[in-house]
Amino acid sequence: MEKKTIVEFGLSSMSMDYKREFLYKLDSMLKEIHESGGFVTSFDPNTIYITEDTRMPMFSSIRRFLPNEEDQQNIKVANLLWMADLAFCLYLPDYNLENGLLNPEVISMYFHDFKGYFPEEDVDYYASIFQLDYSLPNLPVQYFSDYIDRKMSSNQASMYSNQKSYSKSTLAGRMMSEKNNSGYANYILMTSLVGSLLLLGIWFLFSFSTIFS
């Protein structure tokens, strides 16, 4: 399976949407590594690869946690900080990934000035990473892929809600949404009455034709 580093692949020159999708996939892989009892030891762009056939990203520097290893939670959070650093370097115009990553402390310190380089819809996530109080004893693990999944679910729920609102704006939609009200009862009553009259008319015509046949 042929693979290239993200530097060799030219990831920096790709569109923002492509980079965002790449970061989503790479973060999903990082989450899987964490859940499998490991962590990434290097986020140097020269050690992160893309397979040429599937375009899937992969880390090359991975280690398993020792059974009695302390601060596993903080190590996972540190991985996410370096992931956010990688994202910033990807989005930063004309930055050469071959030089490695920038100091995340500097990005954290001046995040308000740098946030415009991130996709607008992702700023809240990266703010939660760069502006996290790393002096806290128990740091939250916040994956970018989870953030995106939640936003997609929220958008789908909003679309479904809008569709329901539209259907209720039509006559049939209003009748269905008010099935326990008198409007729905009247609708059913009128439908039944029309059906009964139709059947009665057919019977009458049949009887009438029999008499005079």
Tab-separated table of C-alpha atoms in Angstrom:
chain	number	residue	atom	x	y	z
A	1	MET	CA	0.000	0.000	0.000
A	2	GLU	CA	1.617	3.208	-1.198
A	3	LYS	CA	1.600	6.139	1.185
A	4	LYS	CA	2.989	9.656	1.406
A	5	THR	CA	3.543	12.028	4.281
A	6	ILE	CA	1.060	14.890	4.345
A	7	VAL	CA	3.997	17.135	3.403
A	8	GLU	CA	4.782	15.050	0.299
A	9	PHE	CA	1.080	14.791	-0.514
A	10	GLY	CA	0.782	18.594	-0.541
A	11	LEU	CA	-2.045	18.762	1.974
A	12	SER	CA	-1.398	22.467	2.605
A	13	SER	CA	-2.421	23.281	-0.977
A	14	MET	CA	-5.773	21.479	-0.741
A	15	SER	CA	-9.107	23.253	-0.271
A	16	MET	CA	-10.419	24.113	3.174
A	17	ASP	CA	-13.182	21.515	2.817
A	18	TYR	CA	-10.636	18.822	1.971
A	19	LYS	CA	-8.466	19.771	4.955
A	20	ARG	CA	-11.501	19.770	7.225
A	21	GLU	CA	-12.505	16.290	6.054
A	22	PHE	CA	-8.921	15.098	6.526
A	23	LEU	CA	-8.844	16.443	10.086
A	24	TYR	CA	-12.177	14.747	10.835
A	25	LYS	CA	-10.800	11.385	9.659
A	26	LEU	CA	-7.495	11.843	11.477
A	27	ASP	CA	-9.290	12.808	14.692
A	28	SER	CA	-11.541	9.739	14.371
A	29	MET	CA	-8.403	7.623	14.098
A	30	LEU	CA	-6.908	9.334	17.156
A	31	LYS	CA	-10.075	8.604	19.124
A	32	GLU	CA	-9.864	4.949	18.102
A	33	ILE	CA	-6.221	4.812	19.218
A	34	HIS	CA	-7.140	6.295	22.610
A	35	GLU	CA	-10.050	3.900	23.071
A	36	SER	CA	-7.724	1.008	22.234
A	37	GLY	CA	-5.350	1.983	25.030
A	38	GLY	CA	-2.758	3.942	23.108
A	39	PHE	CA	-1.677	7.473	22.228
A	40	VAL	CA	0.296	9.312	19.546
A	41	THR	CA	3.874	10.269	20.392
A	42	SER	CA	4.501	12.650	17.475
A	43	PHE	CA	2.318	14.980	15.429
A	44	ASP	CA	5.170	16.107	13.212
A	45	PRO	CA	3.637	16.424	9.701
A	46	ASN	CA	6.563	14.374	8.390
A	47	THR	CA	5.327	11.392	10.432
A	48	ILE	CA	1.657	11.536	9.418
A	49	TYR	CA	0.753	9.732	6.218
A	50	ILE	CA	-1.997	9.507	3.611
A	51	THR	CA	-2.581	6.314	1.649
A	52	GLU	CA	-2.607	7.022	-2.066
A	53	ASP	CA	-5.374	4.567	-2.953
A	54	THR	CA	-7.918	5.275	-0.189
A	55	ARG	CA	-6.700	8.749	0.874
A	56	MET	CA	-7.033	7.653	4.506
A	57	PRO	CA	-4.736	9.343	7.048
A	58	MET	CA	-2.576	7.404	9.490
A	59	PHE	CA	-0.190	8.058	12.346
A	60	SER	CA	3.202	6.356	12.357
A	61	SER	CA	4.236	7.204	15.936
A	62	ILE	CA	1.941	5.306	18.307
A	63	ARG	CA	2.593	3.776	21.716
A	64	ARG	CA	0.395	1.852	24.134
A	65	PHE	CA	-0.164	3.081	27.663
A	66	LEU	CA	1.587	1.022	30.316
A	67	PRO	CA	-0.780	-0.700	32.779
A	68	ASN	CA	0.251	1.620	35.626
A	69	GLU	CA	0.939	4.726	33.524
A	70	GLU	CA	-0.276	7.894	35.194
A	71	ASP	CA	-1.874	10.978	33.624
A	72	GLN	CA	-3.409	9.022	30.748
A	73	GLN	CA	-6.269	11.516	30.573
A	74	ASN	CA	-3.903	14.473	30.343
A	75	ILE	CA	-1.835	12.726	27.672
A	76	LYS	CA	-4.981	12.261	25.577
A	77	VAL	CA	-5.831	15.937	25.995
A	78	ALA	CA	-2.275	16.863	24.995
A	79	ASN	CA	-2.770	14.783	21.835
A	80	LEU	CA	-5.867	16.837	21.045
A	81	LEU	CA	-3.962	20.077	21.597
A	82	TRP	CA	-1.340	18.990	19.062
A	83	MET	CA	-4.129	17.971	16.684
A	84	ALA	CA	-5.541	21.506	16.978
A	85	ASP	CA	-2.029	22.862	16.381
A	86	LEU	CA	-1.792	20.764	13.214
A	87	ALA	CA	-5.154	22.157	12.081
A	88	PHE	CA	-3.934	25.722	12.606
A	89	CYS	CA	-0.766	25.094	10.599
A	90	LEU	CA	-2.857	23.545	7.815
A	91	TYR	CA	-5.195	26.519	7.637
A	92	LEU	CA	-2.435	29.130	8.011
A	93	PRO	CA	-1.746	30.544	4.535
A	94	ASP	CA	1.664	29.823	3.010
A	95	TYR	CA	2.877	27.868	6.042
A	96	ASN	CA	5.315	25.103	5.144
A	97	LEU	CA	4.397	21.929	7.043
A	98	GLU	CA	7.892	20.609	6.432
A	99	ASN	CA	9.011	22.958	9.228
A	100	GLY	CA	6.936	21.056	11.778
A	101	LEU	CA	4.270	22.520	14.041
A	102	LEU	CA	4.158	25.883	15.799
A	103	ASN	CA	4.232	26.339	19.561
A	104	PRO	CA	0.666	25.674	20.792
A	105	GLU	CA	1.215	27.979	23.798
A	106	VAL	CA	1.674	30.935	21.436
A	107	ILE	CA	-1.502	30.031	19.546
A	108	SER	CA	-3.365	29.747	22.856
A	109	MET	CA	-2.056	33.105	24.029
A	110	TYR	CA	-3.122	34.914	20.846
A	111	PHE	CA	-6.092	32.749	19.872
A	112	HIS	CA	-8.402	35.752	19.574
A	113	ASP	CA	-6.140	37.112	16.824
A	114	PHE	CA	-5.675	33.723	15.130
A	115	LYS	CA	-9.225	32.339	15.230
A	116	GLY	CA	-10.068	33.858	11.840
A	117	TYR	CA	-7.839	31.284	10.144
A	118	PHE	CA	-10.117	28.429	11.210
A	119	PRO	CA	-13.392	27.595	9.416
A	120	GLU	CA	-16.060	29.763	11.021
A	121	GLU	CA	-18.202	26.769	11.974
A	122	ASP	CA	-15.283	25.178	13.882
A	123	VAL	CA	-14.042	28.185	15.866
A	124	ASP	CA	-15.983	27.167	18.992
A	125	TYR	CA	-14.283	23.779	19.022
A	126	TYR	CA	-10.766	25.121	18.628
A	127	ALA	CA	-11.449	27.790	21.244
A	128	SER	CA	-12.396	24.997	23.675
A	129	ILE	CA	-9.012	23.365	23.008
A	130	PHE	CA	-6.654	26.341	22.901
A	131	GLN	CA	-8.372	28.264	25.702
A	132	LEU	CA	-8.744	25.287	28.042
A	133	ASP	CA	-7.353	25.804	31.537
A	134	TYR	CA	-4.576	23.202	31.467
A	135	SER	CA	-3.879	23.692	35.169
A	136	LEU	CA	-7.068	21.782	36.020
A	137	PRO	CA	-6.504	18.324	37.524
A	138	ASN	CA	-9.072	16.532	35.335
A	139	LEU	CA	-9.121	17.843	31.790
A	140	PRO	CA	-12.014	17.007	29.437
A	141	VAL	CA	-11.304	14.962	26.307
A	142	GLN	CA	-13.029	16.750	23.418
A	143	TYR	CA	-12.693	15.165	19.988
A	144	PHE	CA	-13.170	17.177	16.815
A	145	SER	CA	-14.986	14.252	15.178
A	146	ASP	CA	-17.500	14.161	18.055
A	147	TYR	CA	-18.019	17.908	17.697
A	148	ILE	CA	-18.773	17.531	13.984
A	149	ASP	CA	-21.078	14.548	14.568
A	150	ARG	CA	-23.085	16.509	17.142
A	151	LYS	CA	-23.437	19.462	14.776
A	152	MET	CA	-24.601	17.188	11.956
A	153	SER	CA	-27.165	15.519	14.222
A	154	SER	CA	-28.389	18.913	15.391
A	155	ASN	CA	-28.725	20.147	11.797
A	156	GLN	CA	-30.651	17.022	10.792
A	157	ALA	CA	-32.991	17.439	13.758
A	158	SER	CA	-33.529	21.073	12.800
A	159	MET	CA	-34.328	20.109	9.192
A	160	TYR	CA	-36.812	17.484	10.415
A	161	SER	CA	-38.453	20.061	12.671
A	162	ASN	CA	-38.736	22.511	9.772
A	163	GLN	CA	-40.299	19.821	7.585
A	164	LYS	CA	-42.880	19.091	10.283
A	165	SER	CA	-43.655	22.795	10.586
A	166	TYR	CA	-44.159	23.022	6.816
A	167	SER	CA	-46.486	20.007	6.734
A	168	LYS	CA	-48.586	21.560	9.498
A	169	SER	CA	-48.980	24.687	7.377
A	170	THR	CA	-50.957	22.687	4.775
A	171	LEU	CA	-54.593	21.632	5.215
A	172	ALA	CA	-53.804	17.930	5.440
A	173	GLY	CA	-50.890	18.619	7.783
A	174	ARG	CA	-53.060	20.671	10.100
A	175	MET	CA	-55.716	17.976	10.151
A	176	MET	CA	-53.149	15.304	11.030
A	177	SER	CA	-51.483	17.431	13.698
A	178	GLU	CA	-54.857	18.105	15.314
A	179	LYS	CA	-56.130	14.540	15.267
A	180	ASN	CA	-57.389	14.833	18.832
A	181	ASN	CA	-59.288	18.043	18.144
A	182	SER	CA	-62.764	18.571	16.731
A	183	GLY	CA	-61.354	19.495	13.321
A	184	TYR	CA	-60.001	16.000	12.815
A	185	ALA	CA	-63.197	14.441	14.185
A	186	ASN	CA	-65.302	16.517	11.772
A	187	TYR	CA	-63.035	15.506	8.915
A	188	ILE	CA	-63.494	11.796	9.710
A	189	LEU	CA	-67.259	12.276	10.185
A	190	MET	CA	-67.648	13.999	6.819
A	191	THR	CA	-65.560	11.326	5.094
A	192	SER	CA	-67.690	8.554	6.617
A	193	LEU	CA	-70.935	10.361	5.724
A	194	VAL	CA	-69.913	10.834	2.103
A	195	GLY	CA	-68.930	7.191	1.885
A	196	SER	CA	-72.244	6.063	3.351
A	197	LEU	CA	-74.269	8.249	0.967
A	198	LEU	CA	-72.285	6.903	-1.975
A	199	LEU	CA	-73.005	3.305	-0.972
A	200	LEU	CA	-76.708	4.147	-0.404
A	201	GLY	CA	-76.929	5.707	-3.849
A	202	ILE	CA	-75.437	2.624	-5.497
A	203	TRP	CA	-77.896	0.378	-3.631
A	204	PHE	CA	-80.825	2.592	-4.634
A	205	LEU	CA	-79.851	2.551	-8.305
A	206	PHE	CA	-79.413	-1.216	-8.213
A	207	SER	CA	-82.856	-1.715	-6.589
A	208	PHE	CA	-84.514	0.706	-9.013
A	209	SER	CA	-83.115	-1.025	-12.045
A	210	THR	CA	-84.231	-4.446	-10.693
A	211	ILE	CA	-87.855	-3.306	-10.300
A	212	PHE	CA	-88.140	-2.063	-13.861
A	213	SER	CA	-86.166	-4.846	-15.515
